[in-house]
XYZ file of C-alpha atoms in Angstrom:
643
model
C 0.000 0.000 0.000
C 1.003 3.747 -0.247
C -0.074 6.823 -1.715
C -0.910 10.513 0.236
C -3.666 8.505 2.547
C -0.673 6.291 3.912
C 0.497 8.889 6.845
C -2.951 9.135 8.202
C -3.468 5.560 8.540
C -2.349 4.438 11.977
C -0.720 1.354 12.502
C -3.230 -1.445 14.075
C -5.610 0.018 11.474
C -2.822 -1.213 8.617
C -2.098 -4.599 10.535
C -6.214 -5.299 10.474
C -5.944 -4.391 6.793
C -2.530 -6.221 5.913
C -4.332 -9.867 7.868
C -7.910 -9.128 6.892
C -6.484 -9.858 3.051
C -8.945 -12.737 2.193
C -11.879 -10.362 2.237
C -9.919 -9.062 -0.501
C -8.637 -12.398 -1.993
C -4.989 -11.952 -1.358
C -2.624 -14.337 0.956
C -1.459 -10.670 2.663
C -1.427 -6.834 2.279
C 2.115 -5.162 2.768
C 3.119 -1.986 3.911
C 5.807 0.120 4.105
C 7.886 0.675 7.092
C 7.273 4.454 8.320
C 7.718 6.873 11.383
C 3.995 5.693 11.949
C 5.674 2.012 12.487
C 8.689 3.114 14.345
C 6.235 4.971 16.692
C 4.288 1.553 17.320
C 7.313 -0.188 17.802
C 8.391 2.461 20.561
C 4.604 2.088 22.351
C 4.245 -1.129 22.460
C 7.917 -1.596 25.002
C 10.252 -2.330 21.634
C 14.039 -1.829 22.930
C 15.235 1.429 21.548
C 18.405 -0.160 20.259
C 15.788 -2.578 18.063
C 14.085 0.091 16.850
C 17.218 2.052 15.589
C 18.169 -1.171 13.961
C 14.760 -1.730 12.527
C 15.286 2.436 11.266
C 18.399 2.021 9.896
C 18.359 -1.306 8.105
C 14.656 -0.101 6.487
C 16.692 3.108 5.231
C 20.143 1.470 3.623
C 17.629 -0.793 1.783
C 15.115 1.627 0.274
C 12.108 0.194 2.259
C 11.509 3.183 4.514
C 8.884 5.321 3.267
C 7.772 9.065 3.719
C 6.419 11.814 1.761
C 9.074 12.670 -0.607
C 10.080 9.481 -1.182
C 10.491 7.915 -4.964
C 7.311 6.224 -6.135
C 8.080 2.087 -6.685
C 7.232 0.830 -9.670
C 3.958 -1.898 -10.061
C 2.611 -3.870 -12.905
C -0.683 -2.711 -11.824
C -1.851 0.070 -9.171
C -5.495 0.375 -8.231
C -6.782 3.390 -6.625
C -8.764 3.307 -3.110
C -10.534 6.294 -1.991
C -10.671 5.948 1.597
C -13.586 8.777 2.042
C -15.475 5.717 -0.388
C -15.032 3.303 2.168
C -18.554 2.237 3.715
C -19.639 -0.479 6.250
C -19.480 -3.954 5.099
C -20.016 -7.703 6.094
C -18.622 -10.675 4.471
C -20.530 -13.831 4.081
C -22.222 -15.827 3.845
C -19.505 -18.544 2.908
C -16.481 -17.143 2.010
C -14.510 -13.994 3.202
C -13.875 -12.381 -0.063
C -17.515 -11.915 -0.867
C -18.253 -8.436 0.662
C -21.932 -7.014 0.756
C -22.521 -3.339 2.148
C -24.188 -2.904 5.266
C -26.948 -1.890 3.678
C -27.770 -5.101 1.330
C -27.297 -7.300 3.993
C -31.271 -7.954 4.376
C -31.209 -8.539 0.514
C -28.490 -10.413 -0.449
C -29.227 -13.077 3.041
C -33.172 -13.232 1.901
C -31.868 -13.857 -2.029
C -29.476 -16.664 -1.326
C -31.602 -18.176 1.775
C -32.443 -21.313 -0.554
C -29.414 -21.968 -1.348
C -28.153 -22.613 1.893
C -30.750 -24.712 3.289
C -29.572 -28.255 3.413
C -30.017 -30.956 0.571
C -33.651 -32.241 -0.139
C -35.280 -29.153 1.658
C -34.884 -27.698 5.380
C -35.964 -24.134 6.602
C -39.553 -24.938 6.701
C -41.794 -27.854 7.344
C -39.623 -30.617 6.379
C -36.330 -30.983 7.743
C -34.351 -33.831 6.139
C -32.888 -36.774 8.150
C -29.855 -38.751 7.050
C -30.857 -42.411 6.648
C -28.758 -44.722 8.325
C -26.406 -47.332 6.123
C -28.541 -49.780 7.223
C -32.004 -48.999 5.974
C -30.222 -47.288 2.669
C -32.061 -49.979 0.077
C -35.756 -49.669 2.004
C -35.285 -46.101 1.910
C -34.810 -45.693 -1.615
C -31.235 -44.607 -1.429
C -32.414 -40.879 -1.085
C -32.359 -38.788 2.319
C -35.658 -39.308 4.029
C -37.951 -35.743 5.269
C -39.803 -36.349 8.702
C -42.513 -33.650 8.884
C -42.017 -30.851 11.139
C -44.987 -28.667 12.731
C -44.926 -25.393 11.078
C -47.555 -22.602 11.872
C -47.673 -20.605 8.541
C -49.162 -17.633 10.250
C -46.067 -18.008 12.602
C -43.346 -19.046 11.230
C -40.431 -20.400 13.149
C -39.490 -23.364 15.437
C -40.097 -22.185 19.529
C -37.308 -22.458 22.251
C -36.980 -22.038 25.715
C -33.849 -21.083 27.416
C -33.305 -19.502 30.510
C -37.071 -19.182 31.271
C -37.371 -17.008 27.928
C -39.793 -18.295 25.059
C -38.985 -17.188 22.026
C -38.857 -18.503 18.214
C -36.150 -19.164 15.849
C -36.668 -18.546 12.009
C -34.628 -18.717 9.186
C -31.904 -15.539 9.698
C -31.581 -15.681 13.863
C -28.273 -14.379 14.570
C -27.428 -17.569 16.997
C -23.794 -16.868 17.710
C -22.542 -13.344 17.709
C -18.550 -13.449 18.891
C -15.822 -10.745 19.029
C -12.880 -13.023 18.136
C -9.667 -13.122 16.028
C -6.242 -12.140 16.772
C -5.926 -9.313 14.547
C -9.424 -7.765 14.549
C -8.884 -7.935 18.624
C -5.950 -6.376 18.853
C -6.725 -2.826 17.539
C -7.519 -0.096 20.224
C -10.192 1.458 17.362
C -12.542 -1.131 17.144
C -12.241 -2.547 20.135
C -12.996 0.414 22.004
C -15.818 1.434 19.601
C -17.231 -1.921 20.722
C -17.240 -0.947 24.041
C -18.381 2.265 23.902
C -21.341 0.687 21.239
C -22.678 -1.525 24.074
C -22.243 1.581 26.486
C -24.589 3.129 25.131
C -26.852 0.462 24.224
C -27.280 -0.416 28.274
C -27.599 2.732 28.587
C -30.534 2.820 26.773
C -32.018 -0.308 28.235
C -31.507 -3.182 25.815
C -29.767 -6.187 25.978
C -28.557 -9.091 23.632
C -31.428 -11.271 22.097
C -31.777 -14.583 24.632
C -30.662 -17.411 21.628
C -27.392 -15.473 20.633
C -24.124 -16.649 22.460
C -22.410 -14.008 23.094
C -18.273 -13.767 23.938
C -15.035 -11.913 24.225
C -11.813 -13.559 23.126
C -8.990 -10.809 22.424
C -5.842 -10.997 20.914
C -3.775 -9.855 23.867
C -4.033 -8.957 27.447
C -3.582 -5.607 26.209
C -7.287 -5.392 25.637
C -8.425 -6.651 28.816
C -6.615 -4.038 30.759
C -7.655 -0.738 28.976
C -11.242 -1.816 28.623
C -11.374 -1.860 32.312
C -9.499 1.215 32.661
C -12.194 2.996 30.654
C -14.570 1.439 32.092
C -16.476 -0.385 29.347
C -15.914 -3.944 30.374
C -19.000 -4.029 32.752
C -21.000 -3.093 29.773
C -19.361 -5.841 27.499
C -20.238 -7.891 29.881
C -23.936 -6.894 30.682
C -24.595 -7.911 26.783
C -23.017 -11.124 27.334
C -19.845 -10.056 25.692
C -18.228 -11.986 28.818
C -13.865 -12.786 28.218
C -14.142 -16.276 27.518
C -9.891 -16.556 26.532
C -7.338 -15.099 24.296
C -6.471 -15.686 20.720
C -8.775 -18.168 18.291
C -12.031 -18.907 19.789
C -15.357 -19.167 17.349
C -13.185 -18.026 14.061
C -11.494 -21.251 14.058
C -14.524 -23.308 14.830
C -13.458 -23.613 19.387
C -17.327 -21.514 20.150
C -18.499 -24.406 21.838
C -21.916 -25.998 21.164
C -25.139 -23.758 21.137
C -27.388 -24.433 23.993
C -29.294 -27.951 23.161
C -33.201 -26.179 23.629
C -31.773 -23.540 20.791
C -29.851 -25.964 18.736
C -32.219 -28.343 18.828
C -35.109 -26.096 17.534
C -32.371 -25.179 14.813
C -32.158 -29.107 13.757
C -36.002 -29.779 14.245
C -37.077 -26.648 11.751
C -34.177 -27.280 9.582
C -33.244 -23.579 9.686
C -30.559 -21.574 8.402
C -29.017 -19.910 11.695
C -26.249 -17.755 11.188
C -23.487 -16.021 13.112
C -21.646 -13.026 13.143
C -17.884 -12.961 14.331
C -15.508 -10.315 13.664
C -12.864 -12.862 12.384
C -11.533 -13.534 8.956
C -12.710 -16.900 8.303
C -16.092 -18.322 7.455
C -15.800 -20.985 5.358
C -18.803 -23.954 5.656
C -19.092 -25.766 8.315
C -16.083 -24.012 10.161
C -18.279 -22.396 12.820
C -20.616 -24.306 14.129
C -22.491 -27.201 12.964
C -26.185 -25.875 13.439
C -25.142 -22.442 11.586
C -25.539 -22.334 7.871
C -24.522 -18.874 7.223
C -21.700 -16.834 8.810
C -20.532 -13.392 8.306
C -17.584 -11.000 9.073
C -17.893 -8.123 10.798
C -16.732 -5.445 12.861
C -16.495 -5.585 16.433
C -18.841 -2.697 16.981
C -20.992 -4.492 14.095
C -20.845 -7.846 16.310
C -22.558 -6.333 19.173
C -25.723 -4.477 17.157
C -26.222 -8.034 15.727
C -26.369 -9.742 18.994
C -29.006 -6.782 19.894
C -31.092 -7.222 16.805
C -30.939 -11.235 17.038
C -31.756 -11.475 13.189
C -29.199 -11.095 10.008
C -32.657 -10.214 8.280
C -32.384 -6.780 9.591
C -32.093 -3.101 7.673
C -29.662 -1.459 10.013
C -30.119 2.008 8.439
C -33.906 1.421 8.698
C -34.917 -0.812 11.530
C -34.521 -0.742 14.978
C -32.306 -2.804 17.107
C -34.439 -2.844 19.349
C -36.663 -1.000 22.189
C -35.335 1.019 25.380
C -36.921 1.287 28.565
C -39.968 3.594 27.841
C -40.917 1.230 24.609
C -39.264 3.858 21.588
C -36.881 2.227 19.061
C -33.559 2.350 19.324
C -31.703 2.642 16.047
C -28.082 2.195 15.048
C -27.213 5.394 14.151
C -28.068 6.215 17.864
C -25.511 3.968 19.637
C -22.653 4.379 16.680
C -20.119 5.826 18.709
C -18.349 9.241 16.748
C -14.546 8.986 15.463
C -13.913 11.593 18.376
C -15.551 9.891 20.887
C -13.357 6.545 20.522
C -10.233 8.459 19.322
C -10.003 10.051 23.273
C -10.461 6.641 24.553
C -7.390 5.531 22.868
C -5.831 8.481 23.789
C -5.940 8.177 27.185
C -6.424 5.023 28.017
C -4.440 2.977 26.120
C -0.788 3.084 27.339
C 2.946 2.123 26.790
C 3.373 0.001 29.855
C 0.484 -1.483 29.208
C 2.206 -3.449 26.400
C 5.430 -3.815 28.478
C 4.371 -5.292 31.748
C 1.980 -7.759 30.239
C 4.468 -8.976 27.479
C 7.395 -9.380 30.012
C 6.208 -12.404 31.546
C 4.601 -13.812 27.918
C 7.293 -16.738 27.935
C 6.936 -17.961 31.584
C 3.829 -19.953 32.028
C 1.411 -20.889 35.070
C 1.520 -23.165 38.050
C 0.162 -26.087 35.933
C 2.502 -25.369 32.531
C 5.614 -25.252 34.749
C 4.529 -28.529 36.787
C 4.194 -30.765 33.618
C 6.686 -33.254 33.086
C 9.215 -33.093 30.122
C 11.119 -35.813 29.064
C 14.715 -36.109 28.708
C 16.538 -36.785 25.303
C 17.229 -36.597 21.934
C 14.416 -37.393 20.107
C 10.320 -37.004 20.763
C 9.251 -39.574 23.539
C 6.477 -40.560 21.621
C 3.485 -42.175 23.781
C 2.017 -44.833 22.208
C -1.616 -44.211 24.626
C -1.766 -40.435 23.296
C -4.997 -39.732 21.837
C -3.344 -36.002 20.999
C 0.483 -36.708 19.892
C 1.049 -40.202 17.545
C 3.726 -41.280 15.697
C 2.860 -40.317 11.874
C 2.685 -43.312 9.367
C 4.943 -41.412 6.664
C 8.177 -43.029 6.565
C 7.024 -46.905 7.428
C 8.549 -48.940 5.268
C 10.666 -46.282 3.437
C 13.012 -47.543 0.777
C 16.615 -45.730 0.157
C 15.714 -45.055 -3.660
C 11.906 -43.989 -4.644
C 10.161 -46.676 -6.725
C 10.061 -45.473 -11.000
C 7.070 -43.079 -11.392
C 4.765 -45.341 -13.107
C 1.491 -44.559 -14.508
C -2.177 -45.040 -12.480
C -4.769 -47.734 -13.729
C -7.703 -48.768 -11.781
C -8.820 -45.701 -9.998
C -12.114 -44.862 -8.152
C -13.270 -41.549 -7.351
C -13.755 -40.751 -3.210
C -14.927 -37.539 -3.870
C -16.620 -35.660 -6.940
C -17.190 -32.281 -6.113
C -18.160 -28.560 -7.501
C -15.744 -24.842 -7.169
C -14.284 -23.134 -3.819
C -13.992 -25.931 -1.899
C -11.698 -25.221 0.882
C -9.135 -26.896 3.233
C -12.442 -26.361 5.787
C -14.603 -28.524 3.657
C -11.123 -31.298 3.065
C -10.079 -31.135 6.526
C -12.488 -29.595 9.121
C -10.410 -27.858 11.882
C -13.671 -27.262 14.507
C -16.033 -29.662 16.497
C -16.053 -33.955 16.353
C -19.046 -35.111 15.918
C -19.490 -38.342 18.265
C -21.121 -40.449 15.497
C -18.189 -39.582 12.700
C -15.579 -42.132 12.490
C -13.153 -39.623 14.173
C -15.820 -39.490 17.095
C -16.220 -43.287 16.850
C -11.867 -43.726 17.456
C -12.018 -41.047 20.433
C -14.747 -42.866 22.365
C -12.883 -46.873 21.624
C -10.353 -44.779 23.047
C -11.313 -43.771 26.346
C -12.497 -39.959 25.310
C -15.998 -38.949 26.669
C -17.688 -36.844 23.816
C -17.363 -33.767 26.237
C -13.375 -34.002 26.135
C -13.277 -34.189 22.199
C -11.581 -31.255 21.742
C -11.415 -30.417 17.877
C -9.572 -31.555 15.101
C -7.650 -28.090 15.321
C -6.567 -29.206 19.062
C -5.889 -33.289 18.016
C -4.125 -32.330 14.761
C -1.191 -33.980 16.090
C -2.686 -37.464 16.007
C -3.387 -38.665 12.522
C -5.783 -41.449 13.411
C -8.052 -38.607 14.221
C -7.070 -36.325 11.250
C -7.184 -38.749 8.853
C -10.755 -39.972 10.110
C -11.887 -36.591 9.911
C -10.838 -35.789 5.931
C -13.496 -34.578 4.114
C -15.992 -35.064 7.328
C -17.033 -31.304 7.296
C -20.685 -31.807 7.958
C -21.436 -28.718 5.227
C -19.330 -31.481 2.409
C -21.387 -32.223 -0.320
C -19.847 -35.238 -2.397
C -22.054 -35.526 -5.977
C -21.037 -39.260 -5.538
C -24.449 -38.988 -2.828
C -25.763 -36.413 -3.696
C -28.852 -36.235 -1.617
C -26.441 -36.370 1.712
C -24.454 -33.423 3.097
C -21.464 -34.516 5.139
C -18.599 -36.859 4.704
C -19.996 -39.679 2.828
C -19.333 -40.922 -0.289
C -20.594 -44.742 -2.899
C -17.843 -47.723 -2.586
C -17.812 -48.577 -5.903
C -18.983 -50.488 -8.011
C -21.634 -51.958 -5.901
C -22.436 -48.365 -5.366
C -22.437 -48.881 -0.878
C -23.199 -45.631 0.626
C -20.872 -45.547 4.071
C -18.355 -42.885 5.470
C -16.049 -41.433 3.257
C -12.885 -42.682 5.616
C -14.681 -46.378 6.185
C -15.353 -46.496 2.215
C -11.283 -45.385 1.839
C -9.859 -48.257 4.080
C -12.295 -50.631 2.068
C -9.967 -49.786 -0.972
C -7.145 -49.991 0.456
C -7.812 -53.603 1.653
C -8.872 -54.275 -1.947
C -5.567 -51.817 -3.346
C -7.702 -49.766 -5.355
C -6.255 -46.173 -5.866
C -8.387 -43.387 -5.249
C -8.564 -39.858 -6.787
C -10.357 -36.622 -6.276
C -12.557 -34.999 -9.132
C -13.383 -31.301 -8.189
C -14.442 -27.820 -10.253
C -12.804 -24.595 -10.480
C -10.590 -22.942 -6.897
C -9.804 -26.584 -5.238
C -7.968 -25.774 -2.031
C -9.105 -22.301 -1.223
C -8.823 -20.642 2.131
C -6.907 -21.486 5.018
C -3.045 -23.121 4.161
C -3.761 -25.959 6.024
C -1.438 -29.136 6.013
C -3.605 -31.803 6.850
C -5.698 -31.026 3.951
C -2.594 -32.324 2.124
C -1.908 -35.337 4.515
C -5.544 -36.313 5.212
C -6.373 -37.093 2.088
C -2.394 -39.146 1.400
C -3.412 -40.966 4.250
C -6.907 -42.073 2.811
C -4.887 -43.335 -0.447
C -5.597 -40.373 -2.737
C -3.379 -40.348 -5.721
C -4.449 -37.759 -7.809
C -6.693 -34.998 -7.652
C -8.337 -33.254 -11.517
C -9.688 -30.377 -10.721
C -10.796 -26.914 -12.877
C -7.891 -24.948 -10.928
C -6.562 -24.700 -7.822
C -5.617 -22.147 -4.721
C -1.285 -21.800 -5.226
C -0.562 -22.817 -1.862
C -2.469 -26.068 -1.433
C -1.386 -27.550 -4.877
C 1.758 -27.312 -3.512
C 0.830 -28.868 -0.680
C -0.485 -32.210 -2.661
C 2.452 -31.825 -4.466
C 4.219 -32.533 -0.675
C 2.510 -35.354 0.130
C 2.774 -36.896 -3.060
C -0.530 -36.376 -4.492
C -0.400 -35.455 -8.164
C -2.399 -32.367 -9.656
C -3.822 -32.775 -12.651
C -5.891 -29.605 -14.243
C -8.757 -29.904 -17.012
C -7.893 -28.414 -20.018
C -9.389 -24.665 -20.969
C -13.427 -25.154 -21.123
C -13.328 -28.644 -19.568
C -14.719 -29.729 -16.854
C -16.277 -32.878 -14.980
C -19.813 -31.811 -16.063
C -18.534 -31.244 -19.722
C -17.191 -34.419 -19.936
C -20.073 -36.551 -19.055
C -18.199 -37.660 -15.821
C -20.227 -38.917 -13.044
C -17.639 -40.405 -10.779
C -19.046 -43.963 -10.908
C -16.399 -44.471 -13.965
C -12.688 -46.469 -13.350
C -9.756 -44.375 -14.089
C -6.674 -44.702 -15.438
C -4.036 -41.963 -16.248
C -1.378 -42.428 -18.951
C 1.954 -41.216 -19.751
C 3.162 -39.988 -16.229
C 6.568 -41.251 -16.847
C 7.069 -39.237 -20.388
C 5.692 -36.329 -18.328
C 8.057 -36.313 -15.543
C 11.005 -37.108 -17.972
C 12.759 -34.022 -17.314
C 13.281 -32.499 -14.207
C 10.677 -30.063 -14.829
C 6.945 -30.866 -15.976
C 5.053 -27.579 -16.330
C 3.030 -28.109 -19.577
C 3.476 -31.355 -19.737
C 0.060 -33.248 -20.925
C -0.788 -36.594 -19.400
C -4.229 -38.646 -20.944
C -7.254 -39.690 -18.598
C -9.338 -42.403 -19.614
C -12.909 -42.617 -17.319
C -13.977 -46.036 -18.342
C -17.768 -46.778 -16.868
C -20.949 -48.317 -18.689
C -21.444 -45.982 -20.976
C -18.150 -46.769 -22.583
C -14.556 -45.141 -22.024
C -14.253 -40.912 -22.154
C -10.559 -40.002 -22.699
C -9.945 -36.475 -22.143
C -6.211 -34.785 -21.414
C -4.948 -33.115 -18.301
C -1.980 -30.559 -17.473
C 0.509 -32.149 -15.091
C 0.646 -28.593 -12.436
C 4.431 -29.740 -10.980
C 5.597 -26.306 -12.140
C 8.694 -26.306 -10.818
C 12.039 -28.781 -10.889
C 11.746 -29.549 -7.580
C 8.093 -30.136 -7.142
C 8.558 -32.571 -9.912
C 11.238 -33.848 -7.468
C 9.144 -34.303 -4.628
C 6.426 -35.731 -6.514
C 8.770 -38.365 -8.000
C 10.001 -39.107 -3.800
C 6.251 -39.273 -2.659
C 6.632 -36.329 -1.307
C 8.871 -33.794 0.461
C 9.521 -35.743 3.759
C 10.416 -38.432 2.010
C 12.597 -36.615 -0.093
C 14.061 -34.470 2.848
C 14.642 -37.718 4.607
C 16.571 -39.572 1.662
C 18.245 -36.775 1.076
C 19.426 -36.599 4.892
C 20.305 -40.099 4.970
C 22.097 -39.712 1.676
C 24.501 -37.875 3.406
C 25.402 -40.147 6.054
């Protein structure tokens, strides 16, 4: 970033905007290093000596910036106005889809259908998964048990905490102040505060079926929202401090209270949250919320008070104070001035210094656990958390010849965007999922689960829990939403982990077939080594996010790309076909592949469909790795190679 705006941007306002880059579609936003950063550095208990080294090396390299500094040079510039910059949400699905404030009502009531669940939901039927068992009676497709709707009342009712209420399609059921960045700057923090300040003030209080918390970035936080008083009024809405760092934005809210998520299953509705993260991919959340949008901190809190997503906030009242009048946004929206003297005064230097000094040391119960002596990881074979990874059993010196793949079945066909959330689900185990299933044989009660985010460490779990997002919709069954998938060809309906184990035993190789953006959103490993694991081979897909091709690439999964204008649908390609790819060993030929065309041949009853695919190893050494199985095996003969 620069231009003449630059100076007047300060700093925790730049950081929010340099990690906030998804709602933009970009890995990160840089900027340059300025007085305005050597300031921050100085406030927040930086040793002088670091900051003059910080100065001086940012200066000798051309990297510091100020006003009469030489313009760089870009391929491409776009202009920002910042006095165009309105209020905005992102959501429902994916960060970089941004609707104004004021089309949040619209766009939410326009794409409400699509976000109900397969074969209905969000009205008087709410679909049931059948059970493996009674697959064949039930005619293979999901079964809908009737649900009591009153059309003149729409809505499922709830009780919780001696309040009756309904839930409809739109109730805002989780409304959290969360994320590291977003948490960490003074600005919106404090125009949180000062938000539900006034909104006490004025007599109204978070709607009853939103859960409500407060997980900042930093201790920081805590300390000057006490000192200007605005904690107690936090915590009157139910904006209570529940921890620090990633709570709800990386799927750790806890479950919903069972009257509200129950009415939430039983109507089938499309609950939503609001979180002032920077993730909100499906299924990351919470598993009874269908639709989940980024916000603002300040934002967060007038959704918990309106209790709906449906709701005009320009127009429509949050709510009503004491003597029965509306209360409206516009009336609680703190000024610039007003939040600006917060900071001002009660944000401070030491602050920063005396709760980062002791960052390192650790309580009572840290300190007392016992670490073991030696050289290498004492690896406990009873861990449910920490297991000794699978990778290098039965690791030969030299890698085998790359040879070509016959006899492939598809785990997984699947559509665009899907994300390392939908491939490996970092939030809450379900106890009937095979992951569950392990934890329980295991000695785990359902209420220590954890997530997969905590357990990522123990690939028993992780692997179990590939492609188990319950928002997953594999085309393979269609009419079921969650990690299942066909064994084929007898065409079995069972768990997509059960159904990859069954191939294994029978050493059938499995690939992925997916549409345009494979990968997107978080870089997350296991979305690499879950599927490995599984016995995925290959995935063909329309394109993919840069980061996790290369991390197939790294656990020696081979990407394949459709052609220009091809794609699963275009081909005919229903996933019930046997697959075979040709030529792999002409491809990888030279140490470098990019380009390179390899031939797929779908062979099913309809006859064979041969189509070609571009190898994507596009550089020498991902061809390497690929031609290792991957980069810890190549690392590791490479290591041992040299004695």
């Amino acid at each position: 970033f620069f231009g003449p705006g630059l100076g007047n941007l300060p700093l925790a306002d730049r950081a929010t905007i340099a990690n906030m880059a998804p709602e933009y579609g970009a890995t990160c936003g840089i900027f340059p290093v300025d007085r305005v950063t050597l300031d921050y550095l100085v406030f927040t208990g930086r040793p002088p000596e670091q900051v003059a080294l910080i100065e001086a090396y940012a200066k000798e390299q051309g990297l510091f910036h100020t006003a009469e500094s030489p313009a760089a040079e870009y391929s491409d510039v776009l202009e920002l106005d910042l006095a165009s910059v309105e209020p905005s949400l992102a959501g429902p699905k994916r960060p970089q889809d941004r609707i104004r404030l004021s089309d949040v009502k619209r766009t939410f009531l326009d794409q409400l259908e699509g976000l109900k669940a397969p074969g209905g939901g969000g009205g008087p039927k709410k679909p049931r998964l059948p059970t493996l068992g009674n697959w064949e009676a039930e005619g293979g497709t999901a079964v809908e048990e009737v649900v009591e709707v009153d059309p003149e009342n729409p809505g499922v009712e709830a009780t919780w905490r001696g309040e009756t209420f309904r839930l409809s399609d739109g109730s805002v059921v989780i409304a959290a102040i969360t994320s590291c960045t977003n948490t960490s700057n003074p600005t919106v923090m404090v125009g949180a505060g000062l938000l539900a300040k006034k909104a006490v003030e004025r007599g109204l209080k978070a709607k009853p079926w939103v859960k409500t918390s407060l997980a900042p970035g930093s201790k920081v936080v805590t300390e000057y929202l006490e000192e200007a008083g605005l904690t107690t009024y936090l915590d009157q809405l139910g904006f209570n401090l529940v921890g620090y760092g990633c709570t709800t934005c990386i799927g750790n809210s806890g479950p919903l209270p069972p009257p509200i998520s129950k009415a939430v299953q039983e109507g089938g509705l499309v609950a939503c949250s609001v979180l002032s993260g920077n993730r909100n991919f499906e299924g990351r959340i919470s598993p009874d919320v269908r639709a989940n949008y980024l916000a603002s901190p300040p934002l967060v809190v007038a959704y918990a008070l309106a209790g709906r997503i449906d709701v005009d906030l320009y127009s429509e009242p949050l709510g009503e104070d004491r003597d029965g009048r509306p209360v409206y946004l516009e009336e609680l929206w703190p000024s610039r001035q007003e939040i600006d003297e917060v900071v001002r005064t009660k944000v401070r230097s030491e602050m920063f210094t005396r709760q980062y000094a002791e960052v390192y040391a650790g309580d009572e119960s840290w300190n007392a656990m016992p670490v073991p002596e030696g050289a290498t990881y004492a690896w406990d074979p009873e861990s449910t958390y920490v297991r000794l990874p699978p990778f290098f059993v039965d690791l030969p010196r030299q890698p085998a010849p790359v040879a070509d793949l016959a006899g492939a079945r598809v785990l997984a066909l699947v559509g665009d965007s899907i994300t390392t959330d939908h491939i490996s689900p970092a939030g809450a185990i379900k106890t009937d999922s095979p992951a569950g299933k392990y934890l329980v044989e295991h000695g785990v009660a359902p209420r220590e689960f954890n997530s997969y985010g905590s357990r990522r460490g123990n690939h028993e779990v992780m692997m179990r829990g590939t492609f188990a997002n319950v928002r997953f919709r594999n085309r393979l069954v269609p009419s079921l939403e969650g990690g299942f998938t066909l064994h084929l060809p007898e065409e079995t309906p069972m768990t997509i982990y059960d159904a990859a184990m069954r191939y294994r035993e029978e050493g059938v190789p499995l690939i992925v077939v997916a549409g345009r953006e494979y990968g997107t959103g978080s870089s997350r490993d296991w979305a690499a080594k879950g599927p490995a694991l599984l016995g995925v081979r290959a995935v063909i897909a329309g394109s993919y996010e840069r980061i996790h091709r290369s991390n197939l690439i790294g656990m020696g999964i081979l990407p394949l790309e459709f052609r220009d204008g091809d794609s699963a649908d275009g081909l005919g390609l229903t996933g019930h076909e046997e697959y075979a790819v040709d030529g792999l060993a002409e491809a990888l030929g030279t140490p470098f592949a990019k380009g390179r065309e390899v031939t797929v041949r779908a062979s099913g009853d309809g006859g064979e469909t041969s189509f070609a695919v571009r190898v994507r190893l596009d550089t020498p050494n991902e061809a390497r790795y690929y031609r290792h199985g991957g980069i810890l095996q190549f690392v590791l003969r490479q290591l041992v190679a040299r004695g």
